[in-house]
């Protein structure tokens, strides 16, 4: 038995050597290497943003980025032989043996120092030099100036590096060996950390992102086409049709017994309610027509002493009526205000009427206000004239008061 085993050892050794020679070489996926580079950039950005906000030194932003990258390089490549992005992709660096000491990761120290200079220090120096040249206007200097020559040299170096990076990337797509120019110069390759790597790809998150992205694009396309005011108006009308008036009065008896009033029912008659509403959107305290000043003036009670104040001491209203127009409900507004509101209501929905801000009734029409002023012994007795924006506010308030007294007397006679 032992003699047979000894004779078989030579054959087994030949079989092992044959299997070792025919073993496939480790194959590194290109997309894994590119994903590792993107993950490294994202990690630097995630660490750099909070530090920049905490210290709030925009001038020293390149130095903060340099510090973050150096710390990450020390903790990743120098200590473990792979960046954090490469470790997430289950990759590590391999470097041909060279003379000199070894780092904790087992890679040559000289190679890693040169690699750190090419990938961290050189980009920092380039960023600082370029920002300094632009702040000193080196590109605008005369062609014979030394600064202009340095700037031309810097631009040529940038173009050369861009061309070299392009050629190196094309070669990487061809053979998948060296990801960057620095890796190609130092012969540093990324290979799988383990010989048998099971790459599990989950498409659940990607599918969810695609669904939400399509849904967001659909909402961005549809929402501008929806008229929210029209929908609210239709819902209110449907509610009014479904719920009878008697039933709504039963549930809310106080509302049934109160008179319908608008938003600015207590605003003085010589002021425009639409102008007051427009001014309510202004929050600037420097403006006399802001929301707080307007509200305080509107809600201020009128006492007897105030009513007896002579006309010469009266302050002008905050929202005077310019070119007054009388609506079908009996209230007065500025021409441009009432015209704009009525046209907007008509544009939103055909046949829609704008509701008055004083009485809450729908406005059917608006006509130019014409007041009759009677003066005993005056040449203007019995004559009428049209209001204009130059008319005194006291005349307008007096005319409105006379119109109210006339309408009340007419109603009493009719009754």
Coordinates of N, CA, C and O in Angstrom, one line a residue, residues 6 9 17 54 57 60 62 65 68 125 161 193 269 284 310 316 326 328 330 362 366 380 383 394 396 402 408:
X6 N 3.8 5.8 -2.8 CA 5.0 6.5 -3.2 C 5.1 6.6 -4.7 O 5.6 7.6 -5.2
X9 N 3.1 9.6 -6.1 CA 3.4 10.9 -5.7 C 3.9 11.7 -6.9 O 3.7 12.9 -7.1
X17 N 1.2 20.7 -10.8 CA 1.9 21.7 -11.5 C 1.2 22.1 -12.8 O 1.1 23.2 -13.2
X54 N -18.1 74.3 9.4 CA -17.8 74.4 10.9 C -16.8 75.6 11.1 O -16.9 76.4 12.0
X57 N -14.1 79.1 6.7 CA -13.0 79.8 6.1 C -12.9 79.5 4.6 O -12.2 78.6 4.2
X60 N -9.4 79.3 3.0 CA -8.6 78.1 3.2 C -9.2 76.8 2.8 O -8.9 75.8 3.3
X62 N -8.9 75.1 -0.1 CA -8.0 74.1 -0.6 C -7.1 73.5 0.5 O -6.8 72.3 0.3
X65 N -9.2 70.8 2.1 CA -9.3 69.6 1.2 C -8.0 68.8 1.2 O -8.0 67.6 1.2
X68 N -7.8 66.8 4.5 CA -8.7 65.6 4.5 C -8.2 64.5 3.6 O -8.2 63.3 4.0
X125 N -1.2 72.2 -5.4 CA -0.4 73.2 -5.9 C -0.9 73.9 -7.1 O -0.9 75.1 -7.3
X161 N -1.5 67.5 -19.7 CA -2.0 66.5 -18.7 C -3.4 66.0 -19.1 O -3.7 64.8 -19.0
X193 N -9.1 41.5 -3.9 CA -8.5 41.1 -2.7 C -8.6 39.6 -2.4 O -7.7 39.1 -1.8
X269 N -64.7 104.2 3.5 CA -65.2 104.2 2.2 C -64.3 104.9 1.2 O -64.3 104.7 0.0
X284 N -42.5 95.0 4.6 CA -41.4 96.0 4.8 C -42.0 97.0 5.8 O -43.0 97.7 5.5
X310 N -61.3 119.1 12.1 CA -61.5 119.9 10.9 C -60.8 119.1 9.7 O -59.9 118.3 9.9
X316 N -54.1 112.1 5.0 CA -54.6 111.4 3.8 C -54.7 109.9 4.1 O -53.9 109.4 4.9
X326 N -67.6 102.6 -9.7 CA -68.7 102.1 -8.9 C -69.1 100.7 -9.4 O -69.4 100.5 -10.6
X328 N -71.4 97.0 -9.3 CA -72.8 96.7 -9.3 C -73.3 96.5 -7.9 O -74.5 96.6 -7.6
X330 N -72.4 98.4 -5.3 CA -72.5 99.7 -4.7 C -71.2 100.1 -4.0 O -71.2 101.2 -3.3
X362 N -71.0 88.9 -5.6 CA -70.3 88.8 -6.9 C -70.5 90.2 -7.7 O -71.6 90.7 -7.7
X366 N -68.9 97.3 -13.5 CA -68.4 98.5 -12.8 C -68.4 99.6 -13.8 O -68.1 99.5 -15.0
X380 N -71.9 126.1 -10.1 CA -71.9 124.7 -10.4 C -73.1 124.0 -9.8 O -73.2 122.8 -9.8
X383 N -75.1 121.1 -11.6 CA -74.2 120.4 -12.6 C -73.5 119.2 -12.0 O -73.5 119.0 -10.8
X394 N -61.6 114.3 0.8 CA -62.7 114.7 1.6 C -63.9 114.9 0.7 O -65.1 114.6 1.1
X396 N -64.5 113.1 -2.0 CA -64.9 111.7 -2.3 C -65.7 111.1 -1.2 O -66.7 110.5 -1.3
X402 N -73.2 111.1 0.8 CA -74.4 111.6 0.3 C -75.1 110.5 -0.5 O -76.3 110.4 -0.5
X408 N -80.6 105.3 1.3 CA -81.4 105.0 2.4 C -82.7 105.7 2.4 O -83.8 105.1 2.7

